[in-house]
Amino acid sequence: MKFLSSLKNKNLSGRICLLRVDLNVKDSELNKNNLRVRAVLPTIKFLTEKGARVVILSHRGRPKPAKRADSEFRIQNLEFSLKPLAGILSRLLKKPVNFISLKELSTPKSAKEKISNSIKGSVFLAENLRFLPGEEKNDKKIAKQLASLGDFYVNDAFAVSHRANASVEAITKFLPSYAGLLMKKEIENLGKVMKAAKKPFVIILGGAKISDKLGIIKNFKKNADKFLIGGGVANTFLVAEGLPIGDSIFEEKMIPEAKKLLKLPPSTRSGQAKIILPVDYAMEKGKILDIGPETAKRYAEIIKKAKTIIWNGPMGYFENPKFAQGSKAVTEAILRSKAFAVIGGGETTSLFLNSKSKILNSKIFISTGGGAMLEYLGGKKLPGIEALRR
Ligand code: ADP
Ligand code: MG
C-alpha cells in the first residue's frame, strides 16, 4: 500500500489531488465540533501546504441518485447537499473552499477547467457523490469520470471503506492511489489490537444489536480475555440464559448464536467465563435501559486491570441522562486505566467525546469508523483498503 506520508519530500505544486473523505454529518450535528470533519484536516493541510490543489469528495446521507442535475433535484435534496460543509471546512482551514455543484460534477470538462485555473493550494468540495447514478454501484464509468478531474487519488475515508463504491474502490483503477494520513492512523491503531494486543485484553460491547457485534466476538473469542456486555446486546444474552427481560429490546433470531457464545471456553489466563453479563439494571416501564451500579462497579474493576481495550456500543439508553450512568462508568474507567484503548461507533464516540471527564489516559484511539471498524475488527477485508493494496 502506498501512503500519502511517503510524499513528504515530494513537490506537489499545482498537482490535483482527489481526496475521498467521510463528511457524512447530519444537519443537527453540523455546528458541533465534529470528529469526522476535524479528523481529515491534517491531510488537507498536508496537501495544500505542498501546493497541491485539493478536490474533496464525499457522500452525505442516503439520497436517491439524480436523473438530471437540475435545480429542482437540488432543492428536493437540500438536506443531503454537502454545500454547508464548504463553509465549515473553510472556517476550520482558514481559507476559501470552492463548491463544485452537481451540474459541474456531471460535466467534468468544465469542472476540470475551473480546478486547473485555480491558484496552487486551492481547496474544492464536490457535491454529494451519491447524487451520481453509479457511485454506490461501483460503476467504472463514474469512477473514470471522477478520476478525469485529478492527477492522483487519496483515500482518507476509512469509515466508508467497507463500501465498494465508485469513489472508494473503482477509482483506484484510474489514478495513482494513496492511503491518507487518517487512513494510516486507523490501520495502524486497529492493527495493534488485531495483531499484538497486550493482555489482559478486554472488549466492551453494548449498543442496540448483537448482530452488529457478532464479527468482533467471533474474531476475538480466542484472543480476548473478557467481553463485558451491556445495552441491547446484553438483553439477547440474558434471554439466551433463560432470564426474564420484560419489554426490553433484544434480537429473537440471535438467541441460538448467543447460546453458543455463552459456552465459549473460559479464558486461560483467569479461568473465568469470557462473556460477562450484567448482574443488575436500571429499568423503567418494564424495560432494561442501562446496566446497574453493581455491574458498573464490576466492569470498572476489570477495565482497571486491562492492558488492551476495545469499546463499541453504549451500555444503555444514554440519550436519556437517567440511563447514561453505565456508559459514564465505563468512560471513566477507561480514562483512568493505563490500557491502550480503541473506541469506535457513532454513538459511542460521541458519548465519549462529550463526557466531561478529564482525559488522563493518552493511549486512547478514537476511530472514525462505525460499521467499517466493526467489519475490520471482525476480520473482514474492506474493499476500499484492498483496492489501495493492489
Ligand atoms: P454505535 O453507534 O456506537 O456503534 P449502536 O448504534 O450499536 O452504537 O447503539 C447505540 C444505541 O443503542 C443508542 O442509541 C442507545 O440508546 C441504544 N441502547 C443501548 N442500550 C439500550 C437499551 N438497553 N435499550 C434501548 N436502547 C439501548
Ligand atoms: Mg449507531
PDB file of N, CA and C in Angstrom, residues 70-154:
ATOM      1  N   ASP A  70     -30.563  19.003 -12.273  1.00  0.00           N
ATOM      2  CA  ASP A  70     -31.197  20.323 -12.385  1.00  0.00           C
ATOM      3  C   ASP A  70     -31.513  20.895 -11.006  1.00  0.00           C
ATOM      4  N   SER A  71     -31.952  22.142 -11.014  1.00  0.00           N
ATOM      5  CA  SER A  71     -32.124  22.837  -9.736  1.00  0.00           C
ATOM      6  C   SER A  71     -33.275  22.236  -8.928  1.00  0.00           C
ATOM      7  N   GLU A  72     -34.269  21.654  -9.629  1.00  0.00           N
ATOM      8  CA  GLU A  72     -35.386  21.040  -8.914  1.00  0.00           C
ATOM      9  C   GLU A  72     -34.888  19.877  -8.049  1.00  0.00           C
ATOM     10  N   PHE A  73     -34.014  19.092  -8.640  1.00  0.00           N
ATOM     11  CA  PHE A  73     -33.429  17.969  -7.885  1.00  0.00           C
ATOM     12  C   PHE A  73     -32.672  18.490  -6.673  1.00  0.00           C
ATOM     13  N   ARG A  74     -31.931  19.571  -6.895  1.00  0.00           N
ATOM     14  CA  ARG A  74     -31.123  20.135  -5.813  1.00  0.00           C
ATOM     15  C   ARG A  74     -32.012  20.570  -4.647  1.00  0.00           C
ATOM     16  N   ILE A  75     -33.108  21.233  -4.986  1.00  0.00           N
ATOM     17  CA  ILE A  75     -33.997  21.742  -3.937  1.00  0.00           C
ATOM     18  C   ILE A  75     -34.633  20.583  -3.162  1.00  0.00           C
ATOM     19  N   GLN A  76     -35.007  19.523  -3.909  1.00  0.00           N
ATOM     20  CA  GLN A  76     -35.617  18.366  -3.245  1.00  0.00           C
ATOM     21  C   GLN A  76     -34.638  17.667  -2.308  1.00  0.00           C
ATOM     22  N   ASN A  77     -33.370  17.836  -2.552  1.00  0.00           N
ATOM     23  CA  ASN A  77     -32.369  17.088  -1.802  1.00  0.00           C
ATOM     24  C   ASN A  77     -31.445  17.974  -0.980  1.00  0.00           C
ATOM     25  N   LEU A  78     -31.990  19.149  -0.602  1.00  0.00           N
ATOM     26  CA  LEU A  78     -31.154  20.096   0.144  1.00  0.00           C
ATOM     27  C   LEU A  78     -30.520  19.468   1.380  1.00  0.00           C
ATOM     28  N   GLU A  79     -31.287  18.608   2.063  1.00  0.00           N
ATOM     29  CA  GLU A  79     -30.775  18.031   3.321  1.00  0.00           C
ATOM     30  C   GLU A  79     -29.559  17.134   3.082  1.00  0.00           C
ATOM     31  N   PHE A  80     -29.388  16.665   1.845  1.00  0.00           N
ATOM     32  CA  PHE A  80     -28.249  15.790   1.555  1.00  0.00           C
ATOM     33  C   PHE A  80     -27.082  16.544   0.902  1.00  0.00           C
ATOM     34  N   SER A  81     -27.298  17.830   0.613  1.00  0.00           N
ATOM     35  CA  SER A  81     -26.239  18.579  -0.071  1.00  0.00           C
ATOM     36  C   SER A  81     -25.030  18.736   0.842  1.00  0.00           C
ATOM     37  N   LEU A  82     -23.865  18.717   0.234  1.00  0.00           N
ATOM     38  CA  LEU A  82     -22.635  18.925   1.012  1.00  0.00           C
ATOM     39  C   LEU A  82     -22.281  20.399   1.131  1.00  0.00           C
ATOM     40  N   LYS A  83     -23.078  21.253   0.484  1.00  0.00           N
ATOM     41  CA  LYS A  83     -22.749  22.681   0.467  1.00  0.00           C
ATOM     42  C   LYS A  83     -22.441  23.260   1.854  1.00  0.00           C
ATOM     43  N   PRO A  84     -23.265  22.968   2.892  1.00  0.00           N
ATOM     44  CA  PRO A  84     -22.952  23.564   4.197  1.00  0.00           C
ATOM     45  C   PRO A  84     -21.567  23.192   4.713  1.00  0.00           C
ATOM     46  N   LEU A  85     -21.061  22.058   4.286  1.00  0.00           N
ATOM     47  CA  LEU A  85     -19.740  21.626   4.762  1.00  0.00           C
ATOM     48  C   LEU A  85     -18.628  22.496   4.183  1.00  0.00           C
ATOM     49  N   ALA A  86     -18.893  23.145   3.022  1.00  0.00           N
ATOM     50  CA  ALA A  86     -17.862  24.011   2.424  1.00  0.00           C
ATOM     51  C   ALA A  86     -17.554  25.158   3.380  1.00  0.00           C
ATOM     52  N   GLY A  87     -18.594  25.756   3.942  1.00  0.00           N
ATOM     53  CA  GLY A  87     -18.401  26.859   4.884  1.00  0.00           C
ATOM     54  C   GLY A  87     -17.683  26.399   6.143  1.00  0.00           C
ATOM     55  N   ILE A  88     -18.079  25.231   6.633  1.00  0.00           N
ATOM     56  CA  ILE A  88     -17.474  24.708   7.865  1.00  0.00           C
ATOM     57  C   ILE A  88     -15.987  24.420   7.643  1.00  0.00           C
ATOM     58  N   LEU A  89     -15.675  23.767   6.523  1.00  0.00           N
ATOM     59  CA  LEU A  89     -14.267  23.471   6.219  1.00  0.00           C
ATOM     60  C   LEU A  89     -13.468  24.756   6.038  1.00  0.00           C
ATOM     61  N   SER A  90     -14.089  25.717   5.372  1.00  0.00           N
ATOM     62  CA  SER A  90     -13.418  26.980   5.105  1.00  0.00           C
ATOM     63  C   SER A  90     -13.033  27.664   6.426  1.00  0.00           C
ATOM     64  N   ARG A  91     -13.948  27.647   7.389  1.00  0.00           N
ATOM     65  CA  ARG A  91     -13.676  28.251   8.696  1.00  0.00           C
ATOM     66  C   ARG A  91     -12.531  27.516   9.394  1.00  0.00           C
ATOM     67  N   LEU A  92     -12.553  26.194   9.332  1.00  0.00           N
ATOM     68  CA  LEU A  92     -11.539  25.416  10.036  1.00  0.00           C
ATOM     69  C   LEU A  92     -10.167  25.525   9.362  1.00  0.00           C
ATOM     70  N   LEU A  93     -10.178  25.594   8.023  1.00  0.00           N
ATOM     71  CA  LEU A  93      -8.908  25.659   7.288  1.00  0.00           C
ATOM     72  C   LEU A  93      -8.408  27.084   7.157  1.00  0.00           C
ATOM     73  N   LYS A  94      -9.283  28.037   7.472  1.00  0.00           N
ATOM     74  CA  LYS A  94      -8.978  29.464   7.321  1.00  0.00           C
ATOM     75  C   LYS A  94      -8.581  29.790   5.880  1.00  0.00           C
ATOM     76  N   LYS A  95      -9.300  29.230   4.945  1.00  0.00           N
ATOM     77  CA  LYS A  95      -9.111  29.597   3.536  1.00  0.00           C
ATOM     78  C   LYS A  95     -10.381  29.260   2.761  1.00  0.00           C
ATOM     79  N   PRO A  96     -10.559  29.861   1.576  1.00  0.00           N
ATOM     80  CA  PRO A  96     -11.794  29.604   0.838  1.00  0.00           C
ATOM     81  C   PRO A  96     -11.914  28.137   0.419  1.00  0.00           C
ATOM     82  N   VAL A  97     -13.131  27.629   0.434  1.00  0.00           N
ATOM     83  CA  VAL A  97     -13.391  26.285  -0.092  1.00  0.00           C
ATOM     84  C   VAL A  97     -14.445  26.442  -1.180  1.00  0.00           C
ATOM     85  N   ASN A  98     -14.019  26.207  -2.423  1.00  0.00           N
ATOM     86  CA  ASN A  98     -14.911  26.380  -3.579  1.00  0.00           C
ATOM     87  C   ASN A  98     -15.803  25.167  -3.728  1.00  0.00           C
ATOM     88  N   PHE A  99     -17.074  25.419  -4.051  1.00  0.00           N
ATOM     89  CA  PHE A  99     -18.009  24.306  -4.167  1.00  0.00           C
ATOM     90  C   PHE A  99     -18.179  23.900  -5.630  1.00  0.00           C
ATOM     91  N   ILE A 100     -18.178  22.607  -5.888  1.00  0.00           N
ATOM     92  CA  ILE A 100     -18.436  22.085  -7.234  1.00  0.00           C
ATOM     93  C   ILE A 100     -19.832  21.487  -7.230  1.00  0.00           C
ATOM     94  N   SER A 101     -20.739  22.116  -7.975  1.00  0.00           N
ATOM     95  CA  SER A 101     -22.142  21.700  -7.943  1.00  0.00           C
ATOM     96  C   SER A 101     -22.326  20.375  -8.685  1.00  0.00           C
ATOM     97  N   LEU A 102     -23.526  19.804  -8.524  1.00  0.00           N
ATOM     98  CA  LEU A 102     -23.833  18.550  -9.201  1.00  0.00           C
ATOM     99  C   LEU A 102     -23.742  18.721 -10.718  1.00  0.00           C
ATOM    100  N   LYS A 103     -24.204  19.889 -11.181  1.00  0.00           N
ATOM    101  CA  LYS A 103     -24.163  20.155 -12.626  1.00  0.00           C
ATOM    102  C   LYS A 103     -22.712  20.156 -13.121  1.00  0.00           C
ATOM    103  N   GLU A 104     -21.848  20.830 -12.371  1.00  0.00           N
ATOM    104  CA  GLU A 104     -20.432  20.877 -12.757  1.00  0.00           C
ATOM    105  C   GLU A 104     -19.790  19.500 -12.681  1.00  0.00           C
ATOM    106  N   LEU A 105     -20.182  18.773 -11.641  1.00  0.00           N
ATOM    107  CA  LEU A 105     -19.623  17.439 -11.443  1.00  0.00           C
ATOM    108  C   LEU A 105     -20.026  16.505 -12.591  1.00  0.00           C
ATOM    109  N   SER A 106     -21.217  16.769 -13.136  1.00  0.00           N
ATOM    110  CA  SER A 106     -21.713  15.939 -14.231  1.00  0.00           C
ATOM    111  C   SER A 106     -21.147  16.363 -15.584  1.00  0.00           C
ATOM    112  N   THR A 107     -20.478  17.506 -15.627  1.00  0.00           N
ATOM    113  CA  THR A 107     -19.794  17.936 -16.867  1.00  0.00           C
ATOM    114  C   THR A 107     -18.323  18.129 -16.525  1.00  0.00           C
ATOM    115  N   PRO A 108     -17.585  17.024 -16.416  1.00  0.00           N
ATOM    116  CA  PRO A 108     -16.237  17.058 -15.855  1.00  0.00           C
ATOM    117  C   PRO A 108     -15.277  17.989 -16.590  1.00  0.00           C
ATOM    118  N   LYS A 109     -15.497  18.215 -17.886  1.00  0.00           N
ATOM    119  CA  LYS A 109     -14.561  19.079 -18.612  1.00  0.00           C
ATOM    120  C   LYS A 109     -14.523  20.483 -18.034  1.00  0.00           C
ATOM    121  N   SER A 110     -15.723  21.040 -17.768  1.00  0.00           N
ATOM    122  CA  SER A 110     -15.742  22.414 -17.251  1.00  0.00           C
ATOM    123  C   SER A 110     -15.282  22.443 -15.799  1.00  0.00           C
ATOM    124  N   ALA A 111     -15.606  21.384 -15.056  1.00  0.00           N
ATOM    125  CA  ALA A 111     -15.134  21.326 -13.663  1.00  0.00           C
ATOM    126  C   ALA A 111     -13.612  21.293 -13.632  1.00  0.00           C
ATOM    127  N   LYS A 112     -13.039  20.501 -14.531  1.00  0.00           N
ATOM    128  CA  LYS A 112     -11.578  20.376 -14.593  1.00  0.00           C
ATOM    129  C   LYS A 112     -10.931  21.720 -14.901  1.00  0.00           C
ATOM    130  N   GLU A 113     -11.593  22.469 -15.793  1.00  0.00           N
ATOM    131  CA  GLU A 113     -11.057  23.764 -16.172  1.00  0.00           C
ATOM    132  C   GLU A 113     -11.018  24.709 -14.970  1.00  0.00           C
ATOM    133  N   LYS A 114     -12.137  24.693 -14.239  1.00  0.00           N
ATOM    134  CA  LYS A 114     -12.238  25.551 -13.047  1.00  0.00           C
ATOM    135  C   LYS A 114     -11.148  25.187 -12.035  1.00  0.00           C
ATOM    136  N   ILE A 115     -10.911  23.889 -11.858  1.00  0.00           N
ATOM    137  CA  ILE A 115      -9.903  23.441 -10.882  1.00  0.00           C
ATOM    138  C   ILE A 115      -8.499  23.816 -11.375  1.00  0.00           C
ATOM    139  N   SER A 116      -8.237  23.551 -12.652  1.00  0.00           N
ATOM    140  CA  SER A 116      -6.897  23.808 -13.195  1.00  0.00           C
ATOM    141  C   SER A 116      -6.542  25.288 -13.197  1.00  0.00           C
ATOM    142  N   ASN A 117      -7.576  26.150 -13.303  1.00  0.00           N
ATOM    143  CA  ASN A 117      -7.315  27.585 -13.356  1.00  0.00           C
ATOM    144  C   ASN A 117      -7.195  28.218 -11.970  1.00  0.00           C
ATOM    145  N   SER A 118      -7.386  27.423 -10.933  1.00  0.00           N
ATOM    146  CA  SER A 118      -7.330  27.982  -9.572  1.00  0.00           C
ATOM    147  C   SER A 118      -5.877  28.156  -9.153  1.00  0.00           C
ATOM    148  N   ILE A 119      -5.659  28.972  -8.109  1.00  0.00           N
ATOM    149  CA  ILE A 119      -4.283  29.131  -7.634  1.00  0.00           C
ATOM    150  C   ILE A 119      -3.846  27.854  -6.921  1.00  0.00           C
ATOM    151  N   LYS A 120      -2.534  27.649  -6.859  1.00  0.00           N
ATOM    152  CA  LYS A 120      -1.993  26.447  -6.211  1.00  0.00           C
ATOM    153  C   LYS A 120      -2.414  26.424  -4.746  1.00  0.00           C
ATOM    154  N   GLY A 121      -2.709  25.242  -4.249  1.00  0.00           N
ATOM    155  CA  GLY A 121      -3.131  25.129  -2.851  1.00  0.00           C
ATOM    156  C   GLY A 121      -4.615  25.390  -2.642  1.00  0.00           C
ATOM    157  N   SER A 122      -5.377  25.557  -3.735  1.00  0.00           N
ATOM    158  CA  SER A 122      -6.827  25.789  -3.599  1.00  0.00           C
ATOM    159  C   SER A 122      -7.537  24.532  -3.128  1.00  0.00           C
ATOM    160  N   VAL A 123      -8.667  24.745  -2.453  1.00  0.00           N
ATOM    161  CA  VAL A 123      -9.460  23.618  -1.970  1.00  0.00           C
ATOM    162  C   VAL A 123     -10.859  23.677  -2.584  1.00  0.00           C
ATOM    163  N   PHE A 124     -11.316  22.550  -3.084  1.00  0.00           N
ATOM    164  CA  PHE A 124     -12.663  22.430  -3.642  1.00  0.00           C
ATOM    165  C   PHE A 124     -13.416  21.337  -2.888  1.00  0.00           C
ATOM    166  N   LEU A 125     -14.719  21.517  -2.782  1.00  0.00           N
ATOM    167  CA  LEU A 125     -15.550  20.443  -2.234  1.00  0.00           C
ATOM    168  C   LEU A 125     -16.615  20.108  -3.269  1.00  0.00           C
ATOM    169  N   ALA A 126     -16.664  18.854  -3.687  1.00  0.00           N
ATOM    170  CA  ALA A 126     -17.655  18.448  -4.689  1.00  0.00           C
ATOM    171  C   ALA A 126     -18.971  18.073  -3.996  1.00  0.00           C
ATOM    172  N   GLU A 127     -20.058  18.264  -4.716  1.00  0.00           N
ATOM    173  CA  GLU A 127     -21.391  17.904  -4.217  1.00  0.00           C
ATOM    174  C   GLU A 127     -21.466  16.392  -3.916  1.00  0.00           C
ATOM    175  N   ASN A 128     -22.405  16.035  -3.081  1.00  0.00           N
ATOM    176  CA  ASN A 128     -22.655  14.657  -2.641  1.00  0.00           C
ATOM    177  C   ASN A 128     -22.527  13.636  -3.785  1.00  0.00           C
ATOM    178  N   LEU A 129     -21.547  12.761  -3.671  1.00  0.00           N
ATOM    179  CA  LEU A 129     -21.297  11.783  -4.736  1.00  0.00           C
ATOM    180  C   LEU A 129     -22.468  10.821  -4.939  1.00  0.00           C
ATOM    181  N   ARG A 130     -23.251  10.618  -3.889  1.00  0.00           N
ATOM    182  CA  ARG A 130     -24.385   9.692  -4.031  1.00  0.00           C
ATOM    183  C   ARG A 130     -25.514  10.270  -4.866  1.00  0.00           C
ATOM    184  N   PHE A 131     -25.401  11.537  -5.277  1.00  0.00           N
ATOM    185  CA  PHE A 131     -26.328  12.077  -6.264  1.00  0.00           C
ATOM    186  C   PHE A 131     -26.009  11.509  -7.646  1.00  0.00           C
ATOM    187  N   LEU A 132     -24.795  11.002  -7.818  1.00  0.00           N
ATOM    188  CA  LEU A 132     -24.398  10.468  -9.123  1.00  0.00           C
ATOM    189  C   LEU A 132     -24.873   9.024  -9.252  1.00  0.00           C
ATOM    190  N   PRO A 133     -25.638   8.746 -10.340  1.00  0.00           N
ATOM    191  CA  PRO A 133     -26.022   7.347 -10.513  1.00  0.00           C
ATOM    192  C   PRO A 133     -24.747   6.541 -10.755  1.00  0.00           C
ATOM    193  N   GLY A 134     -24.561   5.468 -10.039  1.00  0.00           N
ATOM    194  CA  GLY A 134     -23.344   4.691 -10.282  1.00  0.00           C
ATOM    195  C   GLY A 134     -22.367   4.723  -9.117  1.00  0.00           C
ATOM    196  N   GLU A 135     -22.398   5.787  -8.313  1.00  0.00           N
ATOM    197  CA  GLU A 135     -21.458   5.852  -7.187  1.00  0.00           C
ATOM    198  C   GLU A 135     -21.592   4.617  -6.289  1.00  0.00           C
ATOM    199  N   GLU A 136     -22.811   4.330  -5.883  1.00  0.00           N
ATOM    200  CA  GLU A 136     -22.988   3.209  -4.950  1.00  0.00           C
ATOM    201  C   GLU A 136     -22.934   1.850  -5.634  1.00  0.00           C
ATOM    202  N   LYS A 137     -22.940   1.885  -6.980  1.00  0.00           N
ATOM    203  CA  LYS A 137     -22.848   0.623  -7.718  1.00  0.00           C
ATOM    204  C   LYS A 137     -21.415   0.330  -8.141  1.00  0.00           C
ATOM    205  N   ASN A 138     -20.480   1.142  -7.668  1.00  0.00           N
ATOM    206  CA  ASN A 138     -19.072   0.952  -8.001  1.00  0.00           C
ATOM    207  C   ASN A 138     -18.865   0.984  -9.519  1.00  0.00           C
ATOM    208  N   ASP A 139     -19.631   1.882 -10.153  1.00  0.00           N
ATOM    209  CA  ASP A 139     -19.653   1.956 -11.609  1.00  0.00           C
ATOM    210  C   ASP A 139     -18.331   2.505 -12.163  1.00  0.00           C
ATOM    211  N   LYS A 140     -17.744   1.781 -13.117  1.00  0.00           N
ATOM    212  CA  LYS A 140     -16.446   2.169 -13.660  1.00  0.00           C
ATOM    213  C   LYS A 140     -16.501   3.480 -14.429  1.00  0.00           C
ATOM    214  N   LYS A 141     -17.644   3.696 -15.128  1.00  0.00           N
ATOM    215  CA  LYS A 141     -17.748   4.920 -15.933  1.00  0.00           C
ATOM    216  C   LYS A 141     -17.719   6.156 -15.036  1.00  0.00           C
ATOM    217  N   ILE A 142     -18.475   6.089 -13.949  1.00  0.00           N
ATOM    218  CA  ILE A 142     -18.494   7.206 -12.998  1.00  0.00           C
ATOM    219  C   ILE A 142     -17.114   7.383 -12.373  1.00  0.00           C
ATOM    220  N   ALA A 143     -16.467   6.263 -12.051  1.00  0.00           N
ATOM    221  CA  ALA A 143     -15.132   6.334 -11.439  1.00  0.00           C
ATOM    222  C   ALA A 143     -14.152   7.022 -12.380  1.00  0.00           C
ATOM    223  N   LYS A 144     -14.250   6.659 -13.659  1.00  0.00           N
ATOM    224  CA  LYS A 144     -13.346   7.231 -14.659  1.00  0.00           C
ATOM    225  C   LYS A 144     -13.621   8.724 -14.834  1.00  0.00           C
ATOM    226  N   GLN A 145     -14.903   9.052 -14.831  1.00  0.00           N
ATOM    227  CA  GLN A 145     -15.310  10.458 -14.968  1.00  0.00           C
ATOM    228  C   GLN A 145     -14.762  11.276 -13.792  1.00  0.00           C
ATOM    229  N   LEU A 146     -14.872  10.744 -12.580  1.00  0.00           N
ATOM    230  CA  LEU A 146     -14.314  11.435 -11.415  1.00  0.00           C
ATOM    231  C   LEU A 146     -12.798  11.530 -11.533  1.00  0.00           C
ATOM    232  N   ALA A 147     -12.200  10.405 -11.922  1.00  0.00           N
ATOM    233  CA  ALA A 147     -10.730  10.349 -11.999  1.00  0.00           C
ATOM    234  C   ALA A 147     -10.193  11.402 -12.969  1.00  0.00           C
ATOM    235  N   SER A 148     -10.984  11.729 -14.005  1.00  0.00           N
ATOM    236  CA  SER A 148     -10.524  12.687 -15.020  1.00  0.00           C
ATOM    237  C   SER A 148     -10.301  14.075 -14.423  1.00  0.00           C
ATOM    238  N   LEU A 149     -10.829  14.299 -13.221  1.00  0.00           N
ATOM    239  CA  LEU A 149     -10.683  15.616 -12.594  1.00  0.00           C
ATOM    240  C   LEU A 149      -9.322  15.818 -11.942  1.00  0.00           C
ATOM    241  N   GLY A 150      -8.594  14.722 -11.685  1.00  0.00           N
ATOM    242  CA  GLY A 150      -7.384  14.886 -10.883  1.00  0.00           C
ATOM    243  C   GLY A 150      -6.168  14.169 -11.429  1.00  0.00           C
ATOM    244  N   ASP A 151      -5.026  14.361 -10.736  1.00  0.00           N
ATOM    245  CA  ASP A 151      -3.767  13.707 -11.110  1.00  0.00           C
ATOM    246  C   ASP A 151      -3.478  12.494 -10.230  1.00  0.00           C
ATOM    247  N   PHE A 152      -3.923  12.535  -8.993  1.00  0.00           N
ATOM    248  CA  PHE A 152      -3.765  11.373  -8.113  1.00  0.00           C
ATOM    249  C   PHE A 152      -4.903  11.327  -7.095  1.00  0.00           C
ATOM    250  N   TYR A 153      -5.040  10.179  -6.435  1.00  0.00           N
ATOM    251  CA  TYR A 153      -6.175   9.926  -5.564  1.00  0.00           C
ATOM    252  C   TYR A 153      -5.700   9.533  -4.172  1.00  0.00           C
ATOM    253  N   VAL A 154      -6.374  10.093  -3.170  1.00  0.00           N
ATOM    254  CA  VAL A 154      -6.062   9.733  -1.783  1.00  0.00           C
ATOM    255  C   VAL A 154      -7.342   9.286  -1.089  1.00  0.00           C
TER     256      VAL A 154
END
